[in-house]
């Protein structure tokens, strides 16, 4: 009886996180704010649902593999968020009027200008190469 | 590719981890699973090698437990905050891109801080500058400069937690010195 | 318990419809990739629900595979867009 109650609460909580992500996807104004909504079912929702499964089964041997499921999600979802966010920022899928503060803009602009100046004396015709790599060749966390 | 000979000291944590992953996937921790897993882990580590990760050599389990607890609390509160924002503010949301300069020089702690920040809803990493250990975060609902300062402080706090878990002795000493002189 | 399962099912169905709406409407390809990521997360929640209802553990490995496939999918879309400029 008690396990049923706990399982129900955890399941409803997990489903609620998915619903929150759906509402967030629907209502947030631009790509980058929608990405915040997407993190919830992937992290907290999965945790709650897996906890429900663990309580329902009640076997200790199951815990490592459930933890592993969650850990894979923890390790992969920030990396894909970084890749999508980075691409979204660079390809201008961002509504700048929604930002109250943008400390990355100057850095990216400067990097593009720097690269253009470095290439001009050498006579390189890489006019479109500037946008690819931003502040100091920075794919650090993606590796 | 130059690679030093198989060295047990640096590879042992990875081998133990891979053995545990193997056993967890089979859901069986008997010797019949652990020993083949160990052999496969050694083969994998030797044939599919990764760039070496600079481990500091210390690992504090107590700090890890404290950090995980705080991470879970942050996760739950931030999830509900973002949910509330989606309902109450919706399309009229104001965001910001905030630069946070970290203290650490280590790639591992930089990556871990970025992961923790991205996992908690409300902020995620948009760009990393490895040279100066700077994270560029996209944060929800930042209106005044004070909000941005709060985000910076919280990121630096999770970095401090990670340094306590697995930073080098030098970084830990610097952190303690910084905390004693506010 | 049966009522709870119906409630959870309908919440998940609503959530997946909202995410699919964004995947259909979404102005850019990145929005679609993101929405489909959320759909995958909801699918894994639904898989856990079926495991709880039917008392078995057969889909456990699917959860691991889904998280890895979702990762590869969105990274591939993002890389494709970056490379095109």
Short mmCIF file of C-alpha atoms in Angstrom, two decimals:
data_model
loop_
_atom_site.label_atom_id
_atom_site.label_comp_id
_atom_site.label_asym_id
_atom_site.label_seq_id
_atom_site.Cartn_x
_atom_site.Cartn_y
_atom_site.Cartn_z
CA UNK A 1 0.00 0.00 0.00
CA UNK A 2 2.72 2.42 1.02
CA UNK A 3 4.84 1.54 -2.02
CA UNK A 4 1.81 2.17 -4.22
CA UNK A 5 1.45 5.67 -2.79
CA UNK A 6 5.16 6.45 -3.24
CA UNK A 7 5.17 5.05 -6.79
CA UNK A 8 2.09 7.11 -7.65
CA UNK A 9 3.61 10.33 -6.34
CA UNK A 10 6.89 9.75 -8.15
CA UNK A 11 5.17 8.83 -11.42
CA UNK A 12 2.88 11.84 -11.35
CA UNK A 13 5.85 14.07 -10.52
CA UNK A 14 7.81 12.66 -13.47
CA UNK A 15 4.89 13.05 -15.86
CA UNK A 16 4.38 16.58 -14.58
CA UNK A 17 7.96 17.44 -15.55
CA UNK A 18 7.24 16.23 -19.10
CA UNK A 19 4.12 18.39 -19.18
CA UNK A 20 6.15 21.36 -17.91
CA UNK A 21 8.60 20.82 -20.77
CA UNK A 22 5.72 20.72 -23.24
CA UNK A 23 4.26 23.96 -21.90
CA UNK A 24 7.70 25.56 -21.89
CA UNK A 25 8.31 24.53 -25.50
CA UNK A 26 4.98 26.04 -26.44
CA UNK A 27 5.20 29.32 -24.57
CA UNK A 28 8.81 30.44 -24.47
CA UNK A 29 9.65 33.02 -27.11
CA UNK A 30 12.89 31.86 -28.73
CA UNK A 31 15.08 28.80 -29.25
CA UNK A 32 17.47 29.42 -26.40
CA UNK A 33 14.77 29.89 -23.78
CA UNK A 34 13.01 26.77 -25.03
CA UNK A 35 16.18 24.83 -24.37
CA UNK A 36 15.78 25.50 -20.65
CA UNK A 37 12.39 23.85 -20.74
CA UNK A 38 13.78 20.80 -22.51
CA UNK A 39 16.25 19.96 -19.72
CA UNK A 40 13.54 19.12 -17.19
CA UNK A 41 12.09 15.81 -18.37
CA UNK A 42 15.57 14.73 -19.35
CA UNK A 43 17.02 15.20 -15.87
CA UNK A 44 14.50 15.52 -13.05
CA UNK A 45 11.64 13.76 -14.86
CA UNK A 46 13.80 10.75 -15.67
CA UNK A 47 15.09 10.66 -12.09
CA UNK A 48 11.58 10.61 -10.62
CA UNK A 49 10.30 7.98 -13.05
CA UNK A 50 13.33 5.74 -12.51
CA UNK A 51 12.90 6.12 -8.74
CA UNK A 52 9.29 4.97 -9.17
CA UNK A 53 10.53 1.90 -11.02
CA UNK A 54 13.10 1.18 -8.30
CA UNK A 55 10.50 1.45 -5.52
CA UNK A 56 8.04 -0.71 -7.43
CA UNK A 57 10.56 -3.47 -8.11
CA UNK A 58 12.24 -3.23 -4.73
CA UNK A 59 15.40 -5.00 -5.85
CA UNK A 60 18.86 -3.70 -4.92
CA UNK A 61 20.45 -5.25 -7.99
CA UNK A 62 18.42 -2.93 -10.17
CA UNK A 63 19.79 0.29 -8.63
CA UNK A 64 23.17 0.35 -10.44
CA UNK A 65 21.64 -0.01 -13.89
CA UNK A 66 19.00 2.63 -13.15
CA UNK A 67 21.70 4.96 -11.88
CA UNK A 68 23.65 4.24 -15.05
CA UNK A 69 20.65 5.21 -17.19
CA UNK A 70 20.40 8.50 -15.35
CA UNK A 71 24.15 9.09 -15.46
CA UNK A 72 24.27 8.65 -19.24
CA UNK A 73 21.54 11.25 -19.50
CA UNK A 74 23.45 13.58 -17.16
CA UNK A 75 26.61 13.24 -19.20
CA UNK A 76 25.05 13.59 -22.64
CA UNK A 77 22.32 16.21 -22.31
CA UNK A 78 24.59 19.20 -21.42
CA UNK A 79 26.83 18.38 -24.36
CA UNK A 80 23.96 18.33 -26.81
CA UNK A 81 22.59 21.51 -25.19
CA UNK A 82 25.99 23.16 -25.72
CA UNK A 83 26.11 22.10 -29.36
CA UNK A 84 22.54 23.21 -30.12
CA UNK A 85 22.90 26.46 -28.15
CA UNK A 86 26.22 27.34 -29.73
CA UNK A 87 24.87 26.73 -33.21
CA UNK A 88 21.70 28.64 -32.39
CA UNK A 89 23.69 31.63 -31.16
CA UNK A 90 26.03 31.69 -34.14
CA UNK A 91 23.43 31.16 -36.82
CA UNK A 92 21.43 34.01 -35.26
CA UNK A 93 18.44 31.97 -34.19
CA UNK A 94 18.22 34.28 -31.27
CA UNK A 95 15.95 37.20 -30.67
CA UNK A 96 18.37 39.79 -29.43
CA UNK A 97 15.69 42.16 -28.23
CA UNK A 98 14.89 39.63 -25.52
CA UNK A 99 18.35 39.83 -24.00
CA UNK A 100 18.97 42.31 -21.21
CA UNK A 101 22.70 41.62 -21.19
CA UNK A 102 24.98 39.95 -23.72
CA UNK A 103 28.57 39.50 -22.71
CA UNK A 104 29.39 37.05 -25.46
CA UNK A 105 28.53 39.34 -28.37
CA UNK A 106 31.65 41.53 -28.08
CA UNK A 107 33.89 38.49 -27.78
CA UNK A 108 32.51 36.84 -30.90
CA UNK A 109 32.67 40.11 -32.86
CA UNK A 110 36.26 40.67 -31.78
CA UNK A 111 37.22 37.13 -32.73
CA UNK A 112 35.74 37.60 -36.20
CA UNK A 113 37.54 40.92 -36.68
CA UNK A 114 40.83 39.46 -35.40
CA UNK A 115 40.60 36.56 -37.76
CA UNK A 116 39.81 38.79 -40.71
CA UNK A 117 42.80 41.02 -39.93
CA UNK A 118 45.11 38.08 -39.55
CA UNK A 119 44.03 36.69 -42.87
CA UNK A 120 44.23 39.87 -44.93
CA UNK A 121 48.05 40.22 -45.09
CA UNK A 122 48.45 36.58 -46.03
CA UNK A 123 46.04 37.10 -48.90
CA UNK A 124 43.86 34.22 -47.79
CA UNK A 125 40.41 34.19 -49.29
CA UNK A 126 38.69 32.75 -46.22
CA UNK A 127 35.96 35.34 -45.95
CA UNK A 128 33.50 32.89 -44.48
CA UNK A 129 35.87 31.20 -42.05
CA UNK A 130 35.46 33.73 -39.28
CA UNK A 131 32.13 32.55 -37.96
CA UNK A 132 33.22 28.99 -37.31
CA UNK A 133 35.40 29.31 -34.24
CA UNK A 134 34.78 31.96 -31.66
CA UNK A 135 36.76 33.06 -28.64
CA UNK A 136 40.10 31.36 -28.90
CA UNK A 137 39.06 28.16 -30.66
CA UNK A 138 36.69 27.12 -27.99
CA UNK A 139 35.06 23.73 -28.15
CA UNK A 140 36.38 22.90 -24.71
CA UNK A 141 33.38 21.24 -23.08
CA UNK A 142 32.32 19.45 -26.22
CA UNK A 143 35.13 16.95 -25.93
CA UNK B 1 50.29 8.66 -32.31
CA UNK B 2 52.59 8.58 -29.37
CA UNK B 3 51.23 6.98 -26.30
CA UNK B 4 53.12 5.81 -23.26
CA UNK B 5 53.04 2.14 -22.40
CA UNK B 6 50.05 0.81 -20.50
CA UNK B 7 50.36 2.36 -17.08
CA UNK B 8 48.24 0.85 -14.33
CA UNK B 9 48.20 3.91 -12.10
CA UNK B 10 46.41 6.26 -14.48
CA UNK B 11 44.16 3.61 -16.00
CA UNK B 12 42.95 1.89 -12.83
CA UNK B 13 40.03 4.25 -12.10
CA UNK B 14 38.82 3.87 -15.69
CA UNK B 15 39.16 0.08 -15.63
CA UNK B 16 37.25 -0.20 -12.34
CA UNK B 17 34.54 2.10 -13.68
CA UNK B 18 34.17 0.11 -16.91
CA UNK B 19 33.99 -3.16 -14.96
CA UNK B 20 31.22 -1.73 -12.79
CA UNK B 21 29.33 -0.47 -15.87
CA UNK B 22 29.56 -3.94 -17.42
CA UNK B 23 28.25 -5.60 -14.25
CA UNK B 24 25.50 -3.03 -13.83
CA UNK B 25 24.31 -3.65 -17.39
CA UNK B 26 24.19 -7.41 -16.73
CA UNK B 27 22.55 -6.70 -13.35
CA UNK B 28 24.84 -9.27 -11.76
CA UNK B 29 27.84 -8.63 -9.52
CA UNK B 30 29.09 -12.21 -9.19
CA UNK B 31 32.63 -13.22 -10.20
CA UNK B 32 31.27 -14.77 -13.41
CA UNK B 33 30.41 -11.27 -14.62
CA UNK B 34 33.09 -9.22 -12.88
CA UNK B 35 36.09 -11.16 -14.24
CA UNK B 36 35.09 -11.07 -17.95
CA UNK B 37 34.15 -7.43 -17.43
CA UNK B 38 37.59 -6.72 -16.01
CA UNK B 39 39.29 -8.40 -18.97
CA UNK B 40 37.11 -6.51 -21.46
CA UNK B 41 37.83 -3.25 -19.63
CA UNK B 42 41.58 -3.81 -19.92
CA UNK B 43 41.23 -4.58 -23.63
CA UNK B 44 39.04 -1.50 -24.19
CA UNK B 45 41.37 0.83 -22.28
CA UNK B 46 44.35 -0.40 -24.29
CA UNK B 47 42.83 -0.39 -27.73
CA UNK B 48 40.42 2.54 -27.67
CA UNK B 49 42.38 5.05 -25.67
CA UNK B 50 41.15 8.52 -24.84
CA UNK B 51 43.17 11.68 -24.34
CA UNK B 52 44.43 11.57 -20.75
CA UNK B 53 42.36 13.43 -18.18
CA UNK B 54 44.41 15.34 -15.65
CA UNK B 55 43.26 13.86 -12.37
CA UNK B 56 44.51 15.58 -9.27
CA UNK B 57 44.96 12.43 -7.22
CA UNK B 58 42.61 13.38 -4.42
CA UNK B 59 38.95 12.60 -4.10
CA UNK B 60 36.76 13.53 -1.15
CA UNK B 61 33.69 11.33 -0.76
CA UNK B 62 32.13 13.47 2.00
CA UNK B 63 32.23 16.57 -0.19
CA UNK B 64 30.75 14.51 -3.02
CA UNK B 65 27.76 13.55 -0.86
CA UNK B 66 27.24 17.15 0.27
CA UNK B 67 27.56 18.38 -3.31
CA UNK B 68 25.09 15.78 -4.65
CA UNK B 69 22.55 16.73 -2.00
CA UNK B 70 22.77 20.39 -2.87
CA UNK B 71 22.62 19.53 -6.58
CA UNK B 72 19.38 17.60 -6.10
CA UNK B 73 17.79 20.41 -4.09
CA UNK B 74 18.84 22.95 -6.75
CA UNK B 75 17.49 20.67 -9.46
CA UNK B 76 14.04 20.39 -7.88
CA UNK B 77 13.65 24.07 -6.98
CA UNK B 78 14.97 25.28 -10.34
CA UNK B 79 12.70 22.89 -12.24
CA UNK B 80 9.64 24.27 -10.49
CA UNK B 81 10.88 27.84 -10.98
CA UNK B 82 11.19 27.33 -14.74
CA UNK B 83 7.78 25.66 -14.79
CA UNK B 84 6.30 28.66 -12.99
CA UNK B 85 8.04 31.03 -15.42
CA UNK B 86 6.58 29.11 -18.37
CA UNK B 87 3.10 29.55 -16.96
CA UNK B 88 3.29 33.07 -15.55
CA UNK B 89 5.62 34.94 -17.90
CA UNK B 90 5.66 32.84 -21.03
CA UNK B 91 6.40 34.95 -24.09
CA UNK B 92 7.41 38.12 -22.21
CA UNK B 93 10.56 36.65 -20.82
CA UNK B 94 13.84 38.57 -20.61
CA UNK B 95 17.08 36.61 -20.74
CA UNK B 96 20.77 37.36 -20.65
CA UNK B 97 24.10 35.93 -21.74
CA UNK B 98 26.40 36.12 -18.73
CA UNK B 99 30.15 35.53 -18.71
CA UNK B 100 31.51 33.76 -15.64
CA UNK B 101 35.25 33.58 -15.12
CA UNK B 102 36.22 30.52 -13.08
CA UNK B 103 39.19 30.17 -10.78
CA UNK B 104 40.30 26.75 -11.91
CA UNK B 105 42.79 25.91 -14.64
CA UNK B 106 41.82 22.26 -14.87
CA UNK B 107 39.83 21.02 -17.87
CA UNK B 108 38.06 18.44 -15.73
CA UNK B 109 36.65 20.94 -13.25
CA UNK B 110 35.79 23.41 -16.02
CA UNK B 111 33.80 20.68 -17.81
CA UNK B 112 32.17 19.44 -14.61
CA UNK B 113 31.09 22.96 -13.63
CA UNK B 114 29.65 23.48 -17.09
CA UNK B 115 27.74 20.20 -16.83
CA UNK B 116 26.31 20.99 -13.41
CA UNK B 117 25.27 24.46 -14.56
CA UNK B 118 23.60 23.12 -17.68
CA UNK B 119 21.77 20.35 -15.82
CA UNK B 120 20.02 22.74 -13.47
CA UNK B 121 17.21 24.37 -15.48
CA UNK B 122 17.44 28.13 -15.79
CA UNK B 123 20.96 28.37 -17.15
CA UNK B 124 23.04 26.52 -19.69
CA UNK B 125 26.46 26.85 -21.23
CA UNK B 126 26.51 28.56 -24.60
CA UNK B 127 30.24 28.83 -25.16
CA UNK B 128 33.43 27.89 -23.36
CA UNK B 129 36.71 29.71 -23.50
CA UNK B 130 39.25 27.19 -22.32
CA UNK B 131 42.20 29.58 -22.40
CA UNK B 132 40.81 31.87 -19.71
CA UNK B 133 38.43 29.31 -18.09
CA UNK B 134 35.40 31.41 -18.91
CA UNK B 135 31.91 30.02 -19.28
CA UNK B 136 29.32 31.98 -21.24
CA UNK B 137 25.89 31.10 -19.87
CA UNK B 138 22.44 31.74 -21.21
CA UNK B 139 20.15 32.44 -18.26
CA UNK B 140 16.40 32.75 -18.03
CA UNK B 141 14.65 35.73 -16.49
CA UNK B 142 17.57 38.09 -15.91
CA UNK B 143 16.27 41.66 -15.70
CA UNK B 144 18.68 43.63 -13.52
CA UNK B 145 22.49 43.37 -13.19
CA UNK B 146 21.87 42.04 -9.69
CA UNK B 147 20.26 38.90 -11.11
CA UNK B 148 23.34 38.33 -13.25
CA UNK B 149 25.55 38.66 -10.17
CA UNK B 150 23.43 36.05 -8.39
CA UNK B 151 23.98 33.64 -11.30
CA UNK B 152 27.75 34.26 -11.20
CA UNK B 153 27.84 33.63 -7.46
CA UNK B 154 25.94 30.36 -7.80
CA UNK B 155 28.22 29.09 -10.56
CA UNK B 156 31.30 29.97 -8.51
CA UNK B 157 29.74 28.14 -5.57
CA UNK B 158 29.32 24.94 -7.55
CA UNK B 159 32.88 25.32 -8.81
CA UNK B 160 34.05 25.60 -5.19
CA UNK B 161 32.12 22.41 -4.37
CA UNK B 162 33.80 20.58 -7.24
CA UNK B 163 37.24 21.82 -6.19
CA UNK B 164 36.54 20.42 -2.73
CA UNK B 165 35.72 17.06 -4.29
CA UNK B 166 38.54 16.65 -6.78
CA UNK B 167 40.59 19.81 -7.16
CA UNK B 168 44.33 19.84 -6.68
CA UNK B 169 45.81 20.62 -3.29
CA UNK B 170 46.92 24.05 -4.57
CA UNK B 171 43.44 25.04 -5.77
CA UNK B 172 41.96 23.88 -2.48
CA UNK B 173 44.42 26.02 -0.50
CA UNK B 174 43.62 29.03 -2.67
CA UNK B 175 39.92 28.44 -2.12
CA UNK B 176 40.35 28.25 1.64
CA UNK B 177 42.46 31.44 1.65
CA UNK B 178 39.81 33.20 -0.39
CA UNK B 179 37.05 32.12 1.96
CA UNK B 180 38.86 33.20 5.10
CA UNK B 181 39.41 36.73 3.73
CA UNK B 182 36.01 37.91 2.51
CA UNK C 1 -3.32 2.58 -8.79
CA UNK C 2 -5.28 2.13 -12.02
CA UNK C 3 -6.55 5.70 -11.77
CA UNK C 4 -3.00 6.97 -11.23
CA UNK C 5 -1.86 5.14 -14.33
CA UNK C 6 -4.64 6.68 -16.41
CA UNK C 7 -3.76 10.14 -15.06
CA UNK C 8 -0.06 9.68 -15.84
CA UNK C 9 -0.88 8.39 -19.30
CA UNK C 10 -3.03 11.39 -20.11
CA UNK C 11 -0.43 13.86 -18.77
CA UNK C 12 2.22 12.21 -20.93
CA UNK C 13 -0.08 12.24 -23.95
CA UNK C 14 -0.75 15.96 -23.50
CA UNK C 15 2.95 16.67 -23.07
CA UNK C 16 3.89 14.72 -26.19
CA UNK C 17 1.23 16.59 -28.18
CA UNK C 18 2.63 19.97 -27.07
CA UNK C 19 6.16 18.86 -27.99
CA UNK C 20 5.01 17.54 -31.37
CA UNK C 21 3.21 20.81 -32.04
CA UNK C 22 6.53 22.61 -31.54
CA UNK C 23 8.25 20.05 -33.77
CA UNK C 24 5.74 20.73 -36.56
CA UNK C 25 5.57 24.52 -36.18
CA UNK C 26 9.09 25.25 -34.90
CA UNK C 27 10.57 28.04 -37.01
CA UNK C 28 14.03 26.50 -37.35
CA UNK C 29 15.48 23.02 -37.65
CA UNK C 30 17.10 23.43 -34.22
CA UNK C 31 13.68 23.97 -32.64
CA UNK C 32 12.54 20.74 -34.23
CA UNK C 33 15.60 18.83 -33.04
CA UNK C 34 15.00 20.15 -29.53
CA UNK C 35 11.30 19.27 -29.56
CA UNK C 36 12.08 15.74 -30.79
CA UNK C 37 14.60 15.41 -27.95
CA UNK C 38 11.78 16.17 -25.53
CA UNK C 39 9.58 13.63 -27.33
CA UNK C 40 12.32 11.03 -26.77
CA UNK C 41 12.46 11.92 -23.06
CA UNK C 42 8.68 11.51 -22.81
CA UNK C 43 8.92 8.18 -24.64
CA UNK C 44 11.41 6.93 -22.10
CA UNK C 45 9.04 7.98 -19.30
CA UNK C 46 6.28 6.04 -21.07
CA UNK C 47 8.55 2.98 -21.36
CA UNK C 48 9.13 3.07 -17.60
CA UNK C 49 5.37 3.34 -17.11
CA UNK C 50 4.74 0.19 -19.17
CA UNK C 51 7.42 -1.62 -17.18
CA UNK C 52 5.69 -0.66 -13.93
CA UNK C 53 2.23 -1.62 -15.20
CA UNK C 54 3.27 -4.98 -16.65
CA UNK C 55 5.84 -5.85 -13.93
CA UNK C 56 8.80 -6.59 -16.16
CA UNK C 57 12.20 -5.04 -16.89
CA UNK C 58 12.65 -5.78 -20.57
CA UNK C 59 12.79 -2.18 -21.78
CA UNK C 60 15.52 -1.10 -19.41
CA UNK C 61 18.24 -1.31 -22.05
CA UNK C 62 16.08 0.78 -24.39
CA UNK C 63 16.35 3.65 -21.91
CA UNK C 64 20.14 3.65 -22.17
CA UNK C 65 19.98 3.37 -25.95
CA UNK C 66 17.40 6.19 -26.23
CA UNK C 67 19.53 8.62 -24.24
CA UNK C 68 22.54 7.87 -26.44
CA UNK C 69 20.57 8.06 -29.71
CA UNK C 70 19.00 11.37 -28.71
CA UNK C 71 22.44 12.73 -27.96
CA UNK C 72 23.90 11.65 -31.30
CA UNK C 73 20.85 13.00 -33.13
CA UNK C 74 20.90 16.52 -31.77
CA UNK C 75 24.69 16.81 -31.97
CA UNK C 76 24.54 15.69 -35.60
CA UNK C 77 21.92 18.32 -36.46
CA UNK C 78 23.91 21.04 -34.69
CA UNK C 79 27.17 20.06 -36.39
CA UNK C 80 25.47 19.94 -39.76
CA UNK C 81 24.22 23.51 -39.32
CA UNK C 82 27.59 24.80 -38.06
CA UNK C 83 29.43 23.25 -40.98
CA UNK C 84 27.07 24.81 -43.46
CA UNK C 85 27.79 28.20 -41.89
#
